Structure formats: C-alpha cells, structure tokens
Short mmCIF file of C-alpha atoms in Angstrom, two decimals:
data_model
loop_
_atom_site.label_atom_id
_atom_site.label_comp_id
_atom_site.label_asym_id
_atom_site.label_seq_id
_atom_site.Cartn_x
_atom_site.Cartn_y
_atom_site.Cartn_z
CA UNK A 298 0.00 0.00 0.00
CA UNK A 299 2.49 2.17 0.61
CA UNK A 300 3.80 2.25 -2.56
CA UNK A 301 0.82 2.91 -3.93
CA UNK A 302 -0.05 5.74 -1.96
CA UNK A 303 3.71 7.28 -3.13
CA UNK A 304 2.66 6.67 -6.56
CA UNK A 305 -0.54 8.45 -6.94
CA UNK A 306 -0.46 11.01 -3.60
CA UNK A 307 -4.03 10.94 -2.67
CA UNK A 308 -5.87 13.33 -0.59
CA UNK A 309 -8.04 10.86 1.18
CA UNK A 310 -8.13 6.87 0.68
CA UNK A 311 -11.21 5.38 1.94
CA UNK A 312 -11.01 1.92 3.33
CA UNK A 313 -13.16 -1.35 3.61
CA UNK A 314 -12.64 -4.34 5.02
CA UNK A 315 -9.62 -3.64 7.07
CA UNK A 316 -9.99 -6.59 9.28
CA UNK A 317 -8.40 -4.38 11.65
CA UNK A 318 -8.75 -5.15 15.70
CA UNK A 319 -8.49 -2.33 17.98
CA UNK A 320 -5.38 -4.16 19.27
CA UNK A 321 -3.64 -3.36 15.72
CA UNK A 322 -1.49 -0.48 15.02
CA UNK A 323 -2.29 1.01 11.94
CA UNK A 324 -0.61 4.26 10.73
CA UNK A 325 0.59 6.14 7.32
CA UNK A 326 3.74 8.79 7.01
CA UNK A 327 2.02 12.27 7.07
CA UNK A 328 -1.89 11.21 6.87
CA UNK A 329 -4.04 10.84 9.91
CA UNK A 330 -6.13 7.70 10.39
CA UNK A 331 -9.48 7.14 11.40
CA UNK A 332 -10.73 3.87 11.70
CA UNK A 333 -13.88 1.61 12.71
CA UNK A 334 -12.78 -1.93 13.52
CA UNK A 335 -15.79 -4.53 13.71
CA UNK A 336 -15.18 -5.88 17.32
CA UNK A 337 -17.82 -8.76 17.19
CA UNK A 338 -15.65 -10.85 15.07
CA UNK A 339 -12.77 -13.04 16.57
CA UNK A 340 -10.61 -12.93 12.84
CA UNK A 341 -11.36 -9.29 13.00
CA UNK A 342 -13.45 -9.25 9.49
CA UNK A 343 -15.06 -6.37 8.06
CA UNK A 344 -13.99 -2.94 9.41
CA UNK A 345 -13.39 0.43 7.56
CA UNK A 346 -11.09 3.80 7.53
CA UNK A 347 -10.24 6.86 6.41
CA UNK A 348 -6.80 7.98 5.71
CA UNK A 349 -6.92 11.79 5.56
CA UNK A 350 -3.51 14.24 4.20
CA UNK A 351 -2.66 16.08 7.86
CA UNK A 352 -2.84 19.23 6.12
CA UNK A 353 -6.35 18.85 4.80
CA UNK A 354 -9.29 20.95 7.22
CA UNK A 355 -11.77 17.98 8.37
CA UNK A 356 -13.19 17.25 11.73
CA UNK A 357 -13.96 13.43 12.59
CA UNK A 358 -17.46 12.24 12.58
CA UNK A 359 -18.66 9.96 15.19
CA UNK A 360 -20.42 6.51 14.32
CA UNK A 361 -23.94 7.41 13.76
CA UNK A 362 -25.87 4.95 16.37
CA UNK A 363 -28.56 4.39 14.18
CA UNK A 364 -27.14 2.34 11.36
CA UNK A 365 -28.01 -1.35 11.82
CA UNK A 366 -26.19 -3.33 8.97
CA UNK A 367 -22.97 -1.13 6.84
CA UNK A 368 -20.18 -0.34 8.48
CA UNK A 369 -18.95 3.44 7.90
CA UNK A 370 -16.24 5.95 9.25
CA UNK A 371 -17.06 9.67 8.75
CA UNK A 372 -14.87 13.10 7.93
CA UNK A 373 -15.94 16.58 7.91
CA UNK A 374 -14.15 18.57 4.95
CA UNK A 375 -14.27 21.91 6.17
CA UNK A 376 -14.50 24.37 3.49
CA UNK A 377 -14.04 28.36 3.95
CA UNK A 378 -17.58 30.35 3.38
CA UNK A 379 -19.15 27.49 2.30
CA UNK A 380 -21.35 24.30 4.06
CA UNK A 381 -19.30 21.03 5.52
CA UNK A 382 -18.80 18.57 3.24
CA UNK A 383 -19.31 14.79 4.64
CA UNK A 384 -17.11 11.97 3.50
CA UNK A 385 -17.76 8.30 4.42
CA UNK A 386 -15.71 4.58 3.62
CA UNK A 387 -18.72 2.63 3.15
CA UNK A 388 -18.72 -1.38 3.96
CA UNK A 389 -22.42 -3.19 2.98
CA UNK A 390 -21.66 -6.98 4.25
CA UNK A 391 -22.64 -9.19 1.15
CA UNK A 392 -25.39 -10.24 3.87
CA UNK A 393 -28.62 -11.86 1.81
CA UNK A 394 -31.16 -11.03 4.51
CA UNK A 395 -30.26 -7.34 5.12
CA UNK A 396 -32.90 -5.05 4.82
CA UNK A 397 -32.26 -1.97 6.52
CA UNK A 398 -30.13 -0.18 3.26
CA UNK A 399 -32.31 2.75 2.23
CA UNK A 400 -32.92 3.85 6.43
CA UNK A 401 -28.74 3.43 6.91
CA UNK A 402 -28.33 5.77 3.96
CA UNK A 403 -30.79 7.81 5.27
CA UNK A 404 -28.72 8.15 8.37
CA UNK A 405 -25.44 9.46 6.53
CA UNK A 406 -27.28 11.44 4.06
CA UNK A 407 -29.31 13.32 6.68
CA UNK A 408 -26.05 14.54 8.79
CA UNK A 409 -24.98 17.12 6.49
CA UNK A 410 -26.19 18.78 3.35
CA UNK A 411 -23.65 17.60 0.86
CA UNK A 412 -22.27 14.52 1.11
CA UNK A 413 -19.99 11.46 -0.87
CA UNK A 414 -20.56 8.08 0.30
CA UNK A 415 -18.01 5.64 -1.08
CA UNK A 416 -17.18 2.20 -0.79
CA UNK A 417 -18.06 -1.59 -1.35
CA UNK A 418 -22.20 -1.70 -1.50
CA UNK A 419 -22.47 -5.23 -3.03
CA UNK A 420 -25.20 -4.41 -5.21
CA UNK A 421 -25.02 -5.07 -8.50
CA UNK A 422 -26.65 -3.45 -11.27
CA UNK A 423 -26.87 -3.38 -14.87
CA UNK A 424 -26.93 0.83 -15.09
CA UNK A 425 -23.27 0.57 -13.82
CA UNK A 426 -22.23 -1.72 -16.10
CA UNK A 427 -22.66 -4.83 -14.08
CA UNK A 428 -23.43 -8.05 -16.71
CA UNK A 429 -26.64 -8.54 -14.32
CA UNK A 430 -28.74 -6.92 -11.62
CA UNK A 431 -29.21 -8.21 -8.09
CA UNK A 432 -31.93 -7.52 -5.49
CA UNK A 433 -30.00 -4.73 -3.51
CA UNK A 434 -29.03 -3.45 -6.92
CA UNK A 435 -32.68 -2.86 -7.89
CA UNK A 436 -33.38 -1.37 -4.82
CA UNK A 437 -30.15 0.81 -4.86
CA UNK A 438 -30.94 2.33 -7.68
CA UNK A 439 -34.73 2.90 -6.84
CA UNK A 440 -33.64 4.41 -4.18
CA UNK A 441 -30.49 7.35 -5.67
CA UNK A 442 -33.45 7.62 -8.12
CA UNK A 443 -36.04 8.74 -5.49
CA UNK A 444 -34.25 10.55 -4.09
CA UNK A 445 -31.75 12.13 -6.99
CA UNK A 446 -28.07 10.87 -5.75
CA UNK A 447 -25.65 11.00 -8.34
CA UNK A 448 -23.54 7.84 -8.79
CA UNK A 449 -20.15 7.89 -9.55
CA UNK A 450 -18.71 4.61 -10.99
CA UNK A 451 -16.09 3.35 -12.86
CA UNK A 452 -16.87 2.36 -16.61
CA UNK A 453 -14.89 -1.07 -15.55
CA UNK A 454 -15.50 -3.79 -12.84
CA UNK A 455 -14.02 -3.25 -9.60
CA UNK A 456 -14.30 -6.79 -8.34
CA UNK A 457 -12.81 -9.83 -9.92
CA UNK A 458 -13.60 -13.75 -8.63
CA UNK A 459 -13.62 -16.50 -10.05
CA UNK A 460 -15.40 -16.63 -13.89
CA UNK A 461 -16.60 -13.54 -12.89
CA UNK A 462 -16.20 -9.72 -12.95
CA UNK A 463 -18.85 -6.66 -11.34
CA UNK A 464 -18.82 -3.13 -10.51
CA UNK A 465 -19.38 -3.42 -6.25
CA UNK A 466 -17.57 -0.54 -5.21
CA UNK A 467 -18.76 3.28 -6.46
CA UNK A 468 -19.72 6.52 -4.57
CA UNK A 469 -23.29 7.77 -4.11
CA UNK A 470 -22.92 11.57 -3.92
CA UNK A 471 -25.89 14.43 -2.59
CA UNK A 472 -25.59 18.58 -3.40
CA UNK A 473 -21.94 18.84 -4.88
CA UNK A 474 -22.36 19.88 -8.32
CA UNK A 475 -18.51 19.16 -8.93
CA UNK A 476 -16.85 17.38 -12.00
CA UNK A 477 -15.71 14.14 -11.00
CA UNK A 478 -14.46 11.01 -12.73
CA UNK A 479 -13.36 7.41 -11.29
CA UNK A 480 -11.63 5.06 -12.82
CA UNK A 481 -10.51 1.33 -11.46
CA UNK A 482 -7.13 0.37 -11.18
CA UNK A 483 -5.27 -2.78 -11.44
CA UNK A 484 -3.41 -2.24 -8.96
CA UNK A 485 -2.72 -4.15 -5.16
CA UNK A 486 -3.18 -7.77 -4.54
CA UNK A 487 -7.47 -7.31 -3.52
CA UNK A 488 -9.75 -8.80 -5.21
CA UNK A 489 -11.19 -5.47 -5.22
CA UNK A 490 -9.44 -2.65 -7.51
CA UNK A 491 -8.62 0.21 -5.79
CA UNK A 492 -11.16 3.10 -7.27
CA UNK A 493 -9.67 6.66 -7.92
CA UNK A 494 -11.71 9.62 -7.75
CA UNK A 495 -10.90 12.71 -9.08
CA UNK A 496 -11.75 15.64 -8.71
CA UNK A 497 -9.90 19.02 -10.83
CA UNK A 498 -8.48 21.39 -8.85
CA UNK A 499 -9.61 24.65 -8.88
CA UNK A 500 -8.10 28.14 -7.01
CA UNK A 501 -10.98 27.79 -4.69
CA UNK A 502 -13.44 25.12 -3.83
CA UNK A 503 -16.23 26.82 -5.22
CA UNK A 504 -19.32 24.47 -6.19
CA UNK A 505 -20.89 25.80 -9.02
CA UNK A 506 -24.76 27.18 -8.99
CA UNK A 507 -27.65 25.09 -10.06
CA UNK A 508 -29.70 25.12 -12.97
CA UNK A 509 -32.85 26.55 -12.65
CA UNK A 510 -35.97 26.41 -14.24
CA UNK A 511 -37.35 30.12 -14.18
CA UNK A 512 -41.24 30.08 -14.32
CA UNK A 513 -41.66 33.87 -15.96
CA UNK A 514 -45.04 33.91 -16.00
CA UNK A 515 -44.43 34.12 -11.66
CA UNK A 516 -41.41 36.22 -11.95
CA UNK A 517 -43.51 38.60 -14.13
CA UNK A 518 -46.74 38.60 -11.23
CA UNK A 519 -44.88 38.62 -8.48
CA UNK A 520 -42.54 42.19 -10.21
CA UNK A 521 -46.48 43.58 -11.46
CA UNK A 522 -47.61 43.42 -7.57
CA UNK A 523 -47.18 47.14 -6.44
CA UNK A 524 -47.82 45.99 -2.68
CA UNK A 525 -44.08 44.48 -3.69
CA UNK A 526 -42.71 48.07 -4.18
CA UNK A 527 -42.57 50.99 -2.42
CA UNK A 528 -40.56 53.75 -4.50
CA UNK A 529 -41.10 57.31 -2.46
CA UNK A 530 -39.34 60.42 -4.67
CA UNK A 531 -35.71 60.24 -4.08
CA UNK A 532 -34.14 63.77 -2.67
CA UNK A 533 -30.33 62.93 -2.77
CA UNK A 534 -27.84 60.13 -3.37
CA UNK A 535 -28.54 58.29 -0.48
CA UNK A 536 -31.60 57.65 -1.34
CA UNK A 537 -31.23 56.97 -4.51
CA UNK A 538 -28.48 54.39 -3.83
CA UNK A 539 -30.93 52.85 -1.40
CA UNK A 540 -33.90 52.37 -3.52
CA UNK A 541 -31.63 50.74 -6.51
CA UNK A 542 -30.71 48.59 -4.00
CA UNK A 543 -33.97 48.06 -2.36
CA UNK A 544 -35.29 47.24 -6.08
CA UNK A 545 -32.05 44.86 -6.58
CA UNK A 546 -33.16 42.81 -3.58
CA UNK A 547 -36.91 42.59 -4.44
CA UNK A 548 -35.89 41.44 -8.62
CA UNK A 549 -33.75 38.58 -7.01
CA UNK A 550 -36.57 37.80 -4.37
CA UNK A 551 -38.46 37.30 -7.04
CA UNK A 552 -36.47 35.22 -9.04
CA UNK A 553 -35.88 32.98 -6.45
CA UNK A 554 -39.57 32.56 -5.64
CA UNK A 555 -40.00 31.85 -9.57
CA UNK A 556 -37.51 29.10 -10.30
CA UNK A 557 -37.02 25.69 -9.31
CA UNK A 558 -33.55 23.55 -8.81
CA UNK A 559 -33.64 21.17 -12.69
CA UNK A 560 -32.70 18.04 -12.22
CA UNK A 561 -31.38 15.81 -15.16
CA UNK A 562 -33.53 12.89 -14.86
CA UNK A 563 -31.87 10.44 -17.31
CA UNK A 564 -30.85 7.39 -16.39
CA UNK A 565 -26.90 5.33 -16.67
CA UNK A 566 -26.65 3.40 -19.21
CA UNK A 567 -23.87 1.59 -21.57
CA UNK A 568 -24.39 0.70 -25.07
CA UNK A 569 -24.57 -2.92 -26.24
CA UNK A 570 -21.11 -2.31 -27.68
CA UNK A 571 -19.88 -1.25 -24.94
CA UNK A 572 -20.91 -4.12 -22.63
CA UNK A 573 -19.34 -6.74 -25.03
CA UNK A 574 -15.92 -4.96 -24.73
CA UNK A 575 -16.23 -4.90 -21.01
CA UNK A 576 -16.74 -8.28 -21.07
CA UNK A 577 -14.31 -9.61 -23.04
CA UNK A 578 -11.79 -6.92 -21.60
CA UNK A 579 -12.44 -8.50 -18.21
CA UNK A 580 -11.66 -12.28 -19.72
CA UNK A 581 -8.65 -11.67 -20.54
CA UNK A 582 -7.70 -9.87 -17.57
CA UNK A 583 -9.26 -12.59 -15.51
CA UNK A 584 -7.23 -15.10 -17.99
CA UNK A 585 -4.27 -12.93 -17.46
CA UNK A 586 -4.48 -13.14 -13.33
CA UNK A 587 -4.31 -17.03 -13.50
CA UNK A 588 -1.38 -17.11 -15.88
CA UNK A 589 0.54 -14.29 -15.83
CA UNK A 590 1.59 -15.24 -19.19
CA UNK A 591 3.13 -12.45 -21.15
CA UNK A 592 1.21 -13.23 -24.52
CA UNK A 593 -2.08 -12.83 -21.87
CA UNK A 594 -0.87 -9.32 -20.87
CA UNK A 595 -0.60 -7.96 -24.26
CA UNK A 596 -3.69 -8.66 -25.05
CA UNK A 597 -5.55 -7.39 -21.92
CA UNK A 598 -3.27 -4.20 -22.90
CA UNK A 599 -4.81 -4.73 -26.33
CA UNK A 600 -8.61 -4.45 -24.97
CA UNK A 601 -7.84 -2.19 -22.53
CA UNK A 602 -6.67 0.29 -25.13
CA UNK A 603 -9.51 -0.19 -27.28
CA UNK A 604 -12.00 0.07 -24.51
CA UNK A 605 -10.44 3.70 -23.71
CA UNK A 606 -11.10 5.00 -27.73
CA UNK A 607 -14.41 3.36 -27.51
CA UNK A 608 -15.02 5.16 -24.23
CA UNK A 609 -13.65 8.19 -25.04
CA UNK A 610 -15.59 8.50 -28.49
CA UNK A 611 -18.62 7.85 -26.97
CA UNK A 612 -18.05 10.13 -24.65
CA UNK A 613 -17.90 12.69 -27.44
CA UNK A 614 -20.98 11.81 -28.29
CA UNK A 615 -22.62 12.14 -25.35
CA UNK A 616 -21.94 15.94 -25.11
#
C-alpha cells in the first residue's frame, strides 16, 4: 500500500474491510487515520477507515448509532464560506437477509447537506455496467433515483472472482455539483481494484450554482404586484443608492420565488457495444491473473486500449 499511496499522492483513501482489531497499530507517514474496527468478530473481518492528508481541514465524525447493517467511518471537509462537506468509507456486508439499506443511507445522508458516500455496497446493477442486476441493486438504484443521488462509478469492474467480474464498489454523492471522474485500477493484490476519484483542482473550492428552471409567468406577477414596491421620490444620493438597491433585492426575491432547482432525470446506461468490450476486456484480464503469461498481458493491454477509444468517443458523443 504504501507504494501505492507514493505513486498516486491521494488526498483521502477510503477503506473497507480492514480486518483491523483495535489491538492493531495502523498508521501512514504524514496522513491521519481514522478507523472503525468490527469488534464482534474473533478474525477481525469487516472494518473500515479513512486515511486523511494532515494538512487537509476535516473534523472526525462519530459513528452514527442508528445504522443497523454497513459499516462506515465519517470526515468533515471543512471548506471556507461554504457548508461542511461529509465523507464516508462505506462497507455493505454481502449479507442476503439485510434489509435496513435505504434507512442506513438515510442516516449518513441526513447529517450534512452535501455529502460522498463511497465504498463496497455489493449491489449489483446493470446501469453501472454490471453483466446482471441483483436484489440490492434494484433497490439501490430505486432508491439514488427517489431521491436524486448522483452515482459515480467506474466504466470497468471493480471486483474480480472467479469466472466472474462486477462493478461493487462506487460513490453515491448528494448537493456537490462538482466534476468528477473514477476510474478502477489494477493495482494491489485485492480482489477489489482500488477506485480513484478525481476531482480538478480549482483556485478555490467553489461548487458551481444550479440550474434553474425560471417560471416567468411568476417572476412577471410577483414584479407587477405594487404591494411588492414601495418607490417614495428620491431627494439625494442616499436615497437613490438605497432604492436601486432596495429594487435589486426585491428582482432577485423574485427570481428565487419563480424558479425551481432542474434536475437531469436520465438514467446510466452503456451501449450494447460497450458491454461486449467490457466483457471480453475482463476475460482476458481474468485469464491474465491465472497465468501471468506475457502473450495474456498484451492482449488485456490490447482491450484495454480499445476500450479507452471506444469510451472516449462515446463520450464525445454524449456531449
């Protein structure tokens, strides 16, 4: 890990399954650690953390008491002259008769406005490019639906076993309007790829307005209403000054009462094309894992680089 974390520098790493006990040391060269251990377990299973740069503004998060099944750890990202920013390592056991999903999400969603929630979910789903859907995945993404979540996935798999290759480990974000991308690496010795998020840089952290959907026909009544204005005859500059901004205040008022956050209601999707590249992309690399053989490597390379024009043109499209 370390190496890894010299290679690519991140600003946070979000862990899962750390099988971690509290009796286990646990610490990284200039990041601070936070870390939930699952203490019910005598091989120490499950377990997650958050490895945060020292010189990065957060406050830690207790353990909310009212999740029942996942298994989180929390960070504050404090931002100047704007709302805290909640970051959670996310760990949904693989557990068939959990049930409680959409009221622990509720619980992290509810503690701060905007919020990323990223980890291992275990719910598969064919709108991130899994090859099938699952239960949990259907009701996953009924529920980031319902109540409009963005999710951030990799156009990849991020777990590999045996035969078999899906997309378990993503981020469900809330309120930041912020470019990001993700993108799963082949990288460590997991079964799991590591998933980088990224995020561009900017001078500030500034999160860009909404769009709105302006309703003129409102704007217009609500500007016509003269109970709305009260414009005596201005004697000097003062007053002047003061009624331009009086009349400033009651135009935006009214904008604001006219217009409605949009929200893009389309749904993920990957075309058929698509799909058949993932899947034979992840073949090889699953044929390459077992060998190791160098022939099997070139041609994962081979796929891999294919997969990345495909993406990219389609991508093009998109826009």
């Amino acid at each position: 890990m370390l190496d890894f974390i010299d290679k690519h520098a991140p600003d946070l790493l979000l862990l899962q399954e750390t099988h971690l006990r509290p009796e286990n040391s646990f610490s990284i060269p200039n990041y601070i650690c936070y870390r939930n251990n699952r203490t019910n377990s005598a091989r120490g299973w499950g377990g997650t953390a958050i490895l945060i740069k020292r010189n990065i503004s957060h406050f830690h998060v207790p353990y909310p008491t009212l999740l029942t099944g996942v298994e989180a750890t929390l960070v504050e990202l404090t931002r100047t002259d704007q709302e805290p920013f909640l970051v959670v390592s996310i760990y949904v056991p693989p557990n068939p008769n959990y049930r409680n999903l959409g009221a622990d999400l509720d619980a992290l969603f509810q503690i701060f406005n905007t919020a990323m929630v990223a980890g291992d979910y275990n719910a598969k789903q064919t709108s991130w490019s899994c090859v099938s859907s699952d239960p949990r995945g259907n009701y996953l993404l009924k529920y980031i639906t319902n109540i409009k979540l963005d999710l951030t996935a990799p156009p990849t798999p991020t777990h590999y076993g045996i035969d078999s290759a899906s997309t378990l480990d993503y981020a469900l974000i809330k309120n930041l309007n912020w470019p990001c991308t993700a993108d799963s690496l082949a990288e460590l010795s997991s079964d799991h790829n590591p998933i980088r998020f990224y995020f561009p840089r900017t001078p500030k952290f500034v999160i860009p307005l909404p769009q709105l959907n302006t309703i003129w026909s409102i704007f217009t009544k609500i500007l016509a209403n003269p109970d709305n204005f009260d414009l005596p005859i201005a004697n000097s500059t003062q007053e002047i000054d003061s009624q331009v901004s009086n009349l400033t205040i009651e135009i935006l008022n009214a904008h604001t009462s006219a217009s409605r956050p949009f929200y893009h209601s389309e749904q993920p999707y990957v075309q058929g094309e698509l799909k058949e590249l993932i899947k034979d992309r992840n073949k090889a690399k699953n044929t390459w894992q077992q060998t190791r053989h160098p022939q099997h490597k070139t041609e994962l390379n081979r796929l891999q680089n294919i997969f990345k024009r495909k993406i990219y043109h389609y991508r093009q499209q998109a826009w």
